[in-house]
PDB file of C-alpha atoms in Angstrom:
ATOM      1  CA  UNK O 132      49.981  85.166  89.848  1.00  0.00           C
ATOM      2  CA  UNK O 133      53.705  85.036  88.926  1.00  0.00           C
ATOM      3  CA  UNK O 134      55.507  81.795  90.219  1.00  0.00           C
ATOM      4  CA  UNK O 135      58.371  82.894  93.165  1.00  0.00           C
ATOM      5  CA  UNK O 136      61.100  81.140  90.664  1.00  0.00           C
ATOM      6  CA  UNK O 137      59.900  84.365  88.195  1.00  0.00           C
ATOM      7  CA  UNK O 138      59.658  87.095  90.519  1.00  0.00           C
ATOM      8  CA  UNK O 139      63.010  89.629  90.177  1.00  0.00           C
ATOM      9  CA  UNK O 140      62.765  92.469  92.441  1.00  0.00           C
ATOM     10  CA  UNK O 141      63.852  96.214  90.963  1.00  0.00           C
ATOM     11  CA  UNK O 142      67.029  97.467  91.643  1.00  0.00           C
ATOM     12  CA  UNK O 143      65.929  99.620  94.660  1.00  0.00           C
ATOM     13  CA  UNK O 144      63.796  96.565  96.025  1.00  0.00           C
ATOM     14  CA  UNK O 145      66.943  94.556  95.729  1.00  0.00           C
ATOM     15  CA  UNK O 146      68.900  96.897  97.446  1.00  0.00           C
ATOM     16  CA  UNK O 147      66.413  97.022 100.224  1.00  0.00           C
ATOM     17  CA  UNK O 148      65.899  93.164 100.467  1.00  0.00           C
ATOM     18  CA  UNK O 149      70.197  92.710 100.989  1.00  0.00           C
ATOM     19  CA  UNK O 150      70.161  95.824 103.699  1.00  0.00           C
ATOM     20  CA  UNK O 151      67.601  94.235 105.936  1.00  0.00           C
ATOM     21  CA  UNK O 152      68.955  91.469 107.402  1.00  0.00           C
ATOM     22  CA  UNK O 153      71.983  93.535 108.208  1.00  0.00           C
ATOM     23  CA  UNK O 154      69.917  96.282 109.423  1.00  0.00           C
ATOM     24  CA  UNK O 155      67.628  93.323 111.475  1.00  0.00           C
ATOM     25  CA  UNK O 156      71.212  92.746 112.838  1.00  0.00           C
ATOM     26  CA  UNK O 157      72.469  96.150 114.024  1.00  0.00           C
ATOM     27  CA  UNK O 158      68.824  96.472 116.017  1.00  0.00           C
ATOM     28  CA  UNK O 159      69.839  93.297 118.003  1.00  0.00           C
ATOM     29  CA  UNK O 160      72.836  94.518 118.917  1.00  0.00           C
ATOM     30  CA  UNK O 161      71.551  97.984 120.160  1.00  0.00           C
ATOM     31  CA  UNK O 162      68.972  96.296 121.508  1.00  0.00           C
ATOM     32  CA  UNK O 163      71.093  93.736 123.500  1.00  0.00           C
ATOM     33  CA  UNK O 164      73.922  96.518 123.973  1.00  0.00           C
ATOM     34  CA  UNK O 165      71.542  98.873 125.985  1.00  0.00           C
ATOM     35  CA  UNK O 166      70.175  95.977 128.103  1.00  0.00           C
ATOM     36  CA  UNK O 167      73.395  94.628 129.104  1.00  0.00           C
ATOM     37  CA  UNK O 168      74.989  98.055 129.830  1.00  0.00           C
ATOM     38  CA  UNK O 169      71.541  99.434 131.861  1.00  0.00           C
ATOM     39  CA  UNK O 170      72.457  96.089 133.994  1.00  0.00           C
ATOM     40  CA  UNK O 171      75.924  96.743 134.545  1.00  0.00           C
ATOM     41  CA  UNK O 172      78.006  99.915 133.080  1.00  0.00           C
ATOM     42  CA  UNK O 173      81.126  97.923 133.370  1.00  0.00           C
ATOM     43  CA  UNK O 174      79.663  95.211 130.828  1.00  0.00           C
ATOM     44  CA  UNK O 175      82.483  94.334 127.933  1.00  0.00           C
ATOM     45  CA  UNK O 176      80.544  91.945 125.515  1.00  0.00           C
ATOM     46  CA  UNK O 177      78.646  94.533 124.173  1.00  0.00           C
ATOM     47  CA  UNK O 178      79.958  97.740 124.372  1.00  0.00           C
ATOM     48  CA  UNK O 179      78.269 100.764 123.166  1.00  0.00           C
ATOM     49  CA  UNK O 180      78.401 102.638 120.232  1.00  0.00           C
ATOM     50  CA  UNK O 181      80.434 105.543 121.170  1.00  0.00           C
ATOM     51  CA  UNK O 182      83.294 102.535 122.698  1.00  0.00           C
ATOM     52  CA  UNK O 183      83.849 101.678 118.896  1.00  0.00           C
ATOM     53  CA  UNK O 184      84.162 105.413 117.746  1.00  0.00           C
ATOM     54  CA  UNK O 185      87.070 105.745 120.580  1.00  0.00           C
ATOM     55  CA  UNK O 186      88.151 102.579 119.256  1.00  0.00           C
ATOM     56  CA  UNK O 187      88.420 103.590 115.875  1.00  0.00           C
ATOM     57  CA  UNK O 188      90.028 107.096 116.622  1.00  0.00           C
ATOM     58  CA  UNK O 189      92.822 105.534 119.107  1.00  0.00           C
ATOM     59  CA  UNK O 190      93.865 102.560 116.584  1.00  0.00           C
ATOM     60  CA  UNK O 191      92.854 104.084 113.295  1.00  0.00           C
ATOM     61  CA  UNK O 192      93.734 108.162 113.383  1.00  0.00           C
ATOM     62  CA  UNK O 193      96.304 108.391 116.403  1.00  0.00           C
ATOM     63  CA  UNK O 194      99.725 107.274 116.394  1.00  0.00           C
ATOM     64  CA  UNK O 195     100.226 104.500 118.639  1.00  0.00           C
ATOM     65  CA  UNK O 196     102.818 105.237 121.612  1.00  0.00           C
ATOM     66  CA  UNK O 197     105.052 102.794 121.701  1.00  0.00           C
ATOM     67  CA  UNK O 198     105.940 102.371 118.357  1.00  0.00           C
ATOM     68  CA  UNK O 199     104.923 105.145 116.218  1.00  0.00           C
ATOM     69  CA  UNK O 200     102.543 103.610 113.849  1.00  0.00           C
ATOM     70  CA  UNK O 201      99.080 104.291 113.435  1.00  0.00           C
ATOM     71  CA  UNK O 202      98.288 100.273 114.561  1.00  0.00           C
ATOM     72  CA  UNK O 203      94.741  99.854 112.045  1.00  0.00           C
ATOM     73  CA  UNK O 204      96.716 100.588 109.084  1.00  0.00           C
ATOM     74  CA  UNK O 205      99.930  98.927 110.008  1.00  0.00           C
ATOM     75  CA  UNK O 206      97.716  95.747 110.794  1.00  0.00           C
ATOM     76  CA  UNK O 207      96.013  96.155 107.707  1.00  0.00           C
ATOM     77  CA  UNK O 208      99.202  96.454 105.377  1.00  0.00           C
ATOM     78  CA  UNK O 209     100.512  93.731 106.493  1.00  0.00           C
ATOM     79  CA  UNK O 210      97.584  91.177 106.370  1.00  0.00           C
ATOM     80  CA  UNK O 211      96.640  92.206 102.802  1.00  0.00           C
ATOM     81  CA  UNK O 212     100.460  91.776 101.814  1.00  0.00           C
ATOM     82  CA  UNK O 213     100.807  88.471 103.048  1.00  0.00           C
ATOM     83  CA  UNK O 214      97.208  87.683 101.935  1.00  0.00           C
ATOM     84  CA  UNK O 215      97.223  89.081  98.205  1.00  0.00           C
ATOM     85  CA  UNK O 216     100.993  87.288  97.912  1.00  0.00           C
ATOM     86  CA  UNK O 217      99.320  84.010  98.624  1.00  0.00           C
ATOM     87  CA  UNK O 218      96.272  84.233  96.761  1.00  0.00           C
ATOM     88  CA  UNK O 219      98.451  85.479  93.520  1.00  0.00           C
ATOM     89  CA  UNK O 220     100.830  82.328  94.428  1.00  0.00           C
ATOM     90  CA  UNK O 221      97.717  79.968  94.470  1.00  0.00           C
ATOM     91  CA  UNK O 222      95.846  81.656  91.584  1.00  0.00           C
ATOM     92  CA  UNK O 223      99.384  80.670  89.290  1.00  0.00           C
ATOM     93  CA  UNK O 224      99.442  77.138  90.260  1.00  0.00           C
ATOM     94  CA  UNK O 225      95.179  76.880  89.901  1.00  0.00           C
ATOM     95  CA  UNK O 226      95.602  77.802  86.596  1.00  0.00           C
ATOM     96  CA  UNK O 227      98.761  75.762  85.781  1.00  0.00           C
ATOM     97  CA  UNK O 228      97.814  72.905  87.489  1.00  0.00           C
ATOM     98  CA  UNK O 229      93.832  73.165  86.838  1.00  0.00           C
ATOM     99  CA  UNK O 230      95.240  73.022  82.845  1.00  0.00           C
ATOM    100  CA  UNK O 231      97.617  70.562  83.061  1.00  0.00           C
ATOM    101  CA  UNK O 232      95.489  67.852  84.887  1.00  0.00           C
ATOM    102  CA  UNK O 233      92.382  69.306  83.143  1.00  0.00           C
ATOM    103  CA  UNK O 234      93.600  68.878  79.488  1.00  0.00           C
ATOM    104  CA  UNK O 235      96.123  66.131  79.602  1.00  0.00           C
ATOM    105  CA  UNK O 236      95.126  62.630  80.290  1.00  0.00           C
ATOM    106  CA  UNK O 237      98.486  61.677  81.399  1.00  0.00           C
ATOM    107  CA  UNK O 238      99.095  64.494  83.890  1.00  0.00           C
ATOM    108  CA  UNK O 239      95.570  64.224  85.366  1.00  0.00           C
ATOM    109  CA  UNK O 240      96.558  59.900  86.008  1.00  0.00           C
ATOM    110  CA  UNK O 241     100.144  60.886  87.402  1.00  0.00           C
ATOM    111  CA  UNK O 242      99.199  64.375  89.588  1.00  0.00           C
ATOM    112  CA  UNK O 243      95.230  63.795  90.120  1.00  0.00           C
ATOM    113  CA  UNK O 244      94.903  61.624  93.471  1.00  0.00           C
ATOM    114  CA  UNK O 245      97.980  63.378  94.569  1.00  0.00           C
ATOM    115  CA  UNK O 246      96.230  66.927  94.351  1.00  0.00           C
ATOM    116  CA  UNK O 247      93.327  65.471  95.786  1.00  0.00           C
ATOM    117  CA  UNK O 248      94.974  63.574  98.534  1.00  0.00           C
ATOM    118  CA  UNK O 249      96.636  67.644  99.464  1.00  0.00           C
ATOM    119  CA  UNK O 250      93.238  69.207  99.544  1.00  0.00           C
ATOM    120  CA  UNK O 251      91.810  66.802 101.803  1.00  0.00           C
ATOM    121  CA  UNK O 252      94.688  67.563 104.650  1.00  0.00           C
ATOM    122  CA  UNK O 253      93.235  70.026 107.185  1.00  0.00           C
ATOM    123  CA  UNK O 254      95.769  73.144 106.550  1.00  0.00           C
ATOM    124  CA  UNK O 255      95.800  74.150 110.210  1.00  0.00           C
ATOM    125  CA  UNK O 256      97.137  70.465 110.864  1.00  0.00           C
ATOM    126  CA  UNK O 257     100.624  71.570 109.127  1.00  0.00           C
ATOM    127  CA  UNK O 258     100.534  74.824 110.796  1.00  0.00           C
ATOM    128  CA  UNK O 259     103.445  74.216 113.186  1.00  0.00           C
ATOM    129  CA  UNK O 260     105.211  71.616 111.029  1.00  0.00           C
ATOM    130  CA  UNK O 261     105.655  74.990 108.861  1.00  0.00           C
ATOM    131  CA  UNK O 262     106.729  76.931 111.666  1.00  0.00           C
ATOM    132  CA  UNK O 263     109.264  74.093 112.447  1.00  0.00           C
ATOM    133  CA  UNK O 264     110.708  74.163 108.939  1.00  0.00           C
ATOM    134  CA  UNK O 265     110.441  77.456 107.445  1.00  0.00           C
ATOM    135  CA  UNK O 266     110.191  79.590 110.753  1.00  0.00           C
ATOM    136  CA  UNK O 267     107.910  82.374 112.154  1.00  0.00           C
ATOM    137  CA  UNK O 268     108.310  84.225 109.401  1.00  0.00           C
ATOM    138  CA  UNK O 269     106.458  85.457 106.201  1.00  0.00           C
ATOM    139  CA  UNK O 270     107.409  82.520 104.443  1.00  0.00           C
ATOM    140  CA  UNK O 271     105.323  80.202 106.877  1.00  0.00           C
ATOM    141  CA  UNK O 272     102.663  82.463 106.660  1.00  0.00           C
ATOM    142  CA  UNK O 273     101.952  82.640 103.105  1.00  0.00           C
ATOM    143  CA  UNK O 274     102.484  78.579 102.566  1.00  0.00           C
ATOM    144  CA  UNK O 275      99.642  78.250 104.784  1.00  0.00           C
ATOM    145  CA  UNK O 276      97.652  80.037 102.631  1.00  0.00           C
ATOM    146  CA  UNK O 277      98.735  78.463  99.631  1.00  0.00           C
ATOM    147  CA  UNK O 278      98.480  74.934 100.675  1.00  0.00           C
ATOM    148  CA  UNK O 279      95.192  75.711 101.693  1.00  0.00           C
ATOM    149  CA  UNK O 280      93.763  77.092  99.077  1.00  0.00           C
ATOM    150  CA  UNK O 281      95.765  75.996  95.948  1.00  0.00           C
ATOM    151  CA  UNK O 282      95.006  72.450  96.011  1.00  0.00           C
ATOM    152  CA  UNK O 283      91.017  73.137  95.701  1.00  0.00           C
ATOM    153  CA  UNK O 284      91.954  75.882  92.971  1.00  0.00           C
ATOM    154  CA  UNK O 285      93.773  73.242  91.033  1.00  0.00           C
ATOM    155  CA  UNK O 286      90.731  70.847  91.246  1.00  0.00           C
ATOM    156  CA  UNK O 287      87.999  73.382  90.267  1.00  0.00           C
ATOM    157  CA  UNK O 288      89.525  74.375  87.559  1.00  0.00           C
ATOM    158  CA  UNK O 289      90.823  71.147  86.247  1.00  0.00           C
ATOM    159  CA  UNK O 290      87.451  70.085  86.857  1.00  0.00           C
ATOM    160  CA  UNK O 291      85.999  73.131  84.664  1.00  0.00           C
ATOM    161  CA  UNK O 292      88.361  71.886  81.938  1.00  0.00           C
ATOM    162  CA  UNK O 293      86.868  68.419  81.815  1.00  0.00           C
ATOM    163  CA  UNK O 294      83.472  69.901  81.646  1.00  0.00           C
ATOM    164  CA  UNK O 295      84.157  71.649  78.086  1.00  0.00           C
ATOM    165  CA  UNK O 296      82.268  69.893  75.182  1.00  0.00           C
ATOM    166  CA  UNK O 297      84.503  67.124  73.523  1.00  0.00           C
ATOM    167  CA  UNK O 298      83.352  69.193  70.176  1.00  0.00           C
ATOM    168  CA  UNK O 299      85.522  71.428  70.645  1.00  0.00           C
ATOM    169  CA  UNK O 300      88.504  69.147  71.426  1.00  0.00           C
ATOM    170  CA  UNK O 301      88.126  67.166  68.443  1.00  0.00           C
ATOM    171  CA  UNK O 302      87.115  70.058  65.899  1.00  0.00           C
ATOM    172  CA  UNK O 303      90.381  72.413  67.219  1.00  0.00           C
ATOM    173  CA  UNK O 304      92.040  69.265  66.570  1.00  0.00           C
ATOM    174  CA  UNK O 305      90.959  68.410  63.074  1.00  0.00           C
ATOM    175  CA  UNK O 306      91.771  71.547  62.016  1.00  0.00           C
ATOM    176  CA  UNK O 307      95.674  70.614  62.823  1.00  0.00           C
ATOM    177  CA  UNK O 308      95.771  71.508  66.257  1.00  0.00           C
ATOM    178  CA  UNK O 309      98.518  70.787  68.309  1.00  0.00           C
ATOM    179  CA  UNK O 310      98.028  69.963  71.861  1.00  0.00           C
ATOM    180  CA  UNK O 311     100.017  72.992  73.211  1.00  0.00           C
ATOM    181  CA  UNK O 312      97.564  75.213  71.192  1.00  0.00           C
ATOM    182  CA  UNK O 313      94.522  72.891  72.165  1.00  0.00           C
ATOM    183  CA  UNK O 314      95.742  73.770  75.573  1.00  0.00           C
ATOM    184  CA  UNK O 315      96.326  77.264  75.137  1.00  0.00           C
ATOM    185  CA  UNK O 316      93.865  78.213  72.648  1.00  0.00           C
ATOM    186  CA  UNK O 317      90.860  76.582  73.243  1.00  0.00           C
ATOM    187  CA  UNK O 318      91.185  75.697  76.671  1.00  0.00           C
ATOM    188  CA  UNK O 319      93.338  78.165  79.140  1.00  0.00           C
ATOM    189  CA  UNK O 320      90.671  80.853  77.995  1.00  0.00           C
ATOM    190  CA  UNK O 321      87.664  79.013  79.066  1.00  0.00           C
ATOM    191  CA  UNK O 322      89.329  78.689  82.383  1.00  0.00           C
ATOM    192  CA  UNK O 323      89.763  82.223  83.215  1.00  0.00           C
ATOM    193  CA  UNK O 324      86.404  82.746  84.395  1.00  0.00           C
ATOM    194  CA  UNK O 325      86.742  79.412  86.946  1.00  0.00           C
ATOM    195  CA  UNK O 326      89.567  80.584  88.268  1.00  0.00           C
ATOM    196  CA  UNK O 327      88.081  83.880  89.726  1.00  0.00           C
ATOM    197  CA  UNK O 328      85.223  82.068  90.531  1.00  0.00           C
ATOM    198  CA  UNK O 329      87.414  79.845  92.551  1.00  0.00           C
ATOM    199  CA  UNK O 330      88.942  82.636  93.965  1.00  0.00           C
ATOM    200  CA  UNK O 331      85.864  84.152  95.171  1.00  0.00           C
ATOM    201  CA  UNK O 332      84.967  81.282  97.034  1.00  0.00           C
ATOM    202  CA  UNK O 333      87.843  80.645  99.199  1.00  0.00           C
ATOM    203  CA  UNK O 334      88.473  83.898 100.198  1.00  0.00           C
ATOM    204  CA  UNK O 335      86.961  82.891 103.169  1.00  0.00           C
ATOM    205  CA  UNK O 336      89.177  80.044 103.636  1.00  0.00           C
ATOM    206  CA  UNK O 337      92.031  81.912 102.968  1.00  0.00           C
ATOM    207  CA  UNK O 338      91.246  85.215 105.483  1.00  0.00           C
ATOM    208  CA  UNK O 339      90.969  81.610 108.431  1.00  0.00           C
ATOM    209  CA  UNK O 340      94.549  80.811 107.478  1.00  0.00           C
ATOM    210  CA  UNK O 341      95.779  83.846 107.528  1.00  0.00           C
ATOM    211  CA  UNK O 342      94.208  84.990 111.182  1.00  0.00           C
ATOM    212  CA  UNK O 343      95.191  81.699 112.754  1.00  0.00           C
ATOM    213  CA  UNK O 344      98.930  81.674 111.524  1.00  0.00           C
ATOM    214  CA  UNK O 345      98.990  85.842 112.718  1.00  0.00           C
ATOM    215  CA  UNK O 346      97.063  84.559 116.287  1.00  0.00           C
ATOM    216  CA  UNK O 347     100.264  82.368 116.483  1.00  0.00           C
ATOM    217  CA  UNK O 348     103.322  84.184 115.724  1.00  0.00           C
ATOM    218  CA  UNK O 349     103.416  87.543 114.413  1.00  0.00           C
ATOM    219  CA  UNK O 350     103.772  90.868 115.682  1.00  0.00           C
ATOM    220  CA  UNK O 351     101.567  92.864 113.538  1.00  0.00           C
ATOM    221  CA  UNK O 352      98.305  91.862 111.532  1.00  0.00           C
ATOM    222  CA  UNK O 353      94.677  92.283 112.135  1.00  0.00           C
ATOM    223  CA  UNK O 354      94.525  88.815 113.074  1.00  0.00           C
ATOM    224  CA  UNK O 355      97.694  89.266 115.456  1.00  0.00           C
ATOM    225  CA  UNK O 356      95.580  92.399 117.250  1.00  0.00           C
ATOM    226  CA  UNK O 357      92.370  90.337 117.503  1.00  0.00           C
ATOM    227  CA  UNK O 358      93.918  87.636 119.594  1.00  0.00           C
ATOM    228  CA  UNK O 359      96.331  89.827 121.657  1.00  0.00           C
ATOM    229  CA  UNK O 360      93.634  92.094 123.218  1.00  0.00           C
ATOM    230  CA  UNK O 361      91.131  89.206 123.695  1.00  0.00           C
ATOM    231  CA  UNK O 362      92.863  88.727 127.126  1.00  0.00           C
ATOM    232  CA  UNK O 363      91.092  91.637 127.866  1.00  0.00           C
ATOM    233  CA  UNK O 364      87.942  91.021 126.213  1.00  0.00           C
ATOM    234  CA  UNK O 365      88.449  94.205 124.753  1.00  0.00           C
ATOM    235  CA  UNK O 366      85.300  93.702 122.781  1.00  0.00           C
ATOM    236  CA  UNK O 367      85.462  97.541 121.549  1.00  0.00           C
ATOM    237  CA  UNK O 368      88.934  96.340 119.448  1.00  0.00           C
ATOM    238  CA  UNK O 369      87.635  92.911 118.369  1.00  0.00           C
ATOM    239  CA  UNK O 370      84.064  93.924 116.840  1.00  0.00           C
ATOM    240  CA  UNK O 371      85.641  96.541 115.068  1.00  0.00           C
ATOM    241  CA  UNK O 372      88.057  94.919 113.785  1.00  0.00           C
ATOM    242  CA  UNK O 373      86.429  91.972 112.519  1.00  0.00           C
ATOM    243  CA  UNK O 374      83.923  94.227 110.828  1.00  0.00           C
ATOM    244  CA  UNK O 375      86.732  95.567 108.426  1.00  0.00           C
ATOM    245  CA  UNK O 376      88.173  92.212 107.832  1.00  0.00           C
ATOM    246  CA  UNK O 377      84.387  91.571 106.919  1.00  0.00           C
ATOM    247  CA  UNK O 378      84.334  94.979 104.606  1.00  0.00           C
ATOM    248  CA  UNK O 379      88.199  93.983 103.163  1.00  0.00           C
ATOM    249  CA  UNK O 380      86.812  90.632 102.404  1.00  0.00           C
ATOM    250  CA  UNK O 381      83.439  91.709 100.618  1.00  0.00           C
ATOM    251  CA  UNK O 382      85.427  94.705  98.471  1.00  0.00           C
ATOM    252  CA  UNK O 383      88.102  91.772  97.384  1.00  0.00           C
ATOM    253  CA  UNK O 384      85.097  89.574  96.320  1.00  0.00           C
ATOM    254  CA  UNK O 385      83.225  92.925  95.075  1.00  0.00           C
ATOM    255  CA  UNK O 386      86.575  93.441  92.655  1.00  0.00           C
ATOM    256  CA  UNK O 387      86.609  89.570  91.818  1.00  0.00           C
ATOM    257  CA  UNK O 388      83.109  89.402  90.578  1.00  0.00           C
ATOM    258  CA  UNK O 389      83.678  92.542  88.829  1.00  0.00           C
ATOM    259  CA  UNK O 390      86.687  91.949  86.938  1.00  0.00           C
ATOM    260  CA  UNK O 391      84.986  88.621  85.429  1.00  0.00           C
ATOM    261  CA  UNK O 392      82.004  90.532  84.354  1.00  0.00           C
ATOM    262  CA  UNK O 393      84.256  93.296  82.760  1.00  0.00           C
ATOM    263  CA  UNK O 394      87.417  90.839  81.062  1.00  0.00           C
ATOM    264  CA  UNK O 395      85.279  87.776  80.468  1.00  0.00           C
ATOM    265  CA  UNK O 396      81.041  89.211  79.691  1.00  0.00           C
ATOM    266  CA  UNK O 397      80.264  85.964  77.699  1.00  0.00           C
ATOM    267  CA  UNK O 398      80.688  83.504  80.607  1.00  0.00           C
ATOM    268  CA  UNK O 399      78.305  85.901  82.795  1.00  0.00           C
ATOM    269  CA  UNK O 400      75.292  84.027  82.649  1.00  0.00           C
ATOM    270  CA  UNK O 401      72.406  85.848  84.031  1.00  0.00           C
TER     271      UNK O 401
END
């Protein structure tokens, strides 16, 4: 009998195995939904089906009244501009930084404790001391993204550059390397890989900062729309809407975790 550690299930088993707990998931809720609404018609928390198809054709296919704009993809815009601006922010100084501390012994003495002292500081903590100095703008927005994601970028991948085998180092090195090509050449591409890894795995972090600094002052964003119909516990908006930050958030990481096995195939390790 094959240990559990050996067993790989097909492709179509696989497939199966992922869809069930989701599919375990969307029972409940029916379940749950028809109880509660048998009990009282009126209930909110879990509103029927057809509720999020009305949902989805009001805020997603008809223009909205007031303003003109079709309010699902002028919420959506404008979260994924302020989110992809940060991430490509914090991906530049992960990489910099990650190299810098990661390959020079000086840099990682002088900026080291400092990065880690950042990355320790709760991000929502600074939220309104960046509304105090840079405004309710974009601007705030996107530096509370940055500062909280950049700082653990930095250290994963600086941390990825003091895992590479000295080797390396010292053979680039006795073959007349300098350290800017040391750095460049035999390090910076080894990183690559790290940095969408580390990418990957604070998208979550980074879709928190930007709903919370949209809950506080914006007038448009899928996090802004969240928190200004939950007054009305306008479940029907929320679920929906949470579900395609959900689906934005798994296609980003989906595009992530292809582009390293397409640009980088010999880090893939499985």
């Amino acid at each position: 009998m094959p240990r559990l550690v050996n067993l790989y299930p097909s492709r179509g088993s696989a497939l199966a195995l992922g869809a069930l707990p989701f599919l375990i998931l969307i029972a409940a809720y029916l379940f749950g939904s028809a109880a509660r609404l048998a009990e009282n018609p009126d209930d909110k928390l879990l509103p029927a089906p057809s509720a999020f198809v009305d949902t989805l054709k009001s805020y997603a296919v008809e223009e909205d009244r007031r303003s003109g704009e079709v309010l699902w993809w002028l919420d959506t815009g404008a979260s994924m501009k302020r989110l992809l601006v940060a991430l490509a922010i914090s991906a530049f100084i992960g990489i910099a930084g990650g190299l810098a501390i990661g390959a020079l012994p000086v840099m990682r003495s002088l900026f080291g404790p400092f990065v880690a002292a950042l990355a320790m500081i709760p991000p929502l903590a600074i939220l309104p001391i960046l509304f105090i100095a840079l405004g309710l703008g974009e601007v705030a927005k996107i530096a509370l993204i940055v500062f909280g994601v950049a700082p653990c970028i930095v250290r994963d991948v600086s941390l990825r550059a003091g895992e590479l085998p000295k080797e390396q180092l010292i053979k680039a090195q006795t073959l007349g390397a300098s350290s800017w090509l040391l750095a460049t050449r035999v390090i910076l591409p080894q990183l690559w890989p790290r940095l969408i890894d580390a990418l990957r795995l604070t998208l979550g972090s980074a879709w928190l900062f930007l709903i919370a600094a949209e809950a506080i002052a914006s007038t448009e964003g899928l996090g802004y729309r969240i928190f200004l119909v939950r007054r009305y516990m306008a479940m029907d908006v929320i679920l929906p809407y949470v579900i395609w930050i959900t689906l934005l958030a798994y296609t980003m990481d989906w595009l992530l975790r292809l582009a390293r096995a397409r640009f980088f195939p010999w880090a893939e390790t499985r």
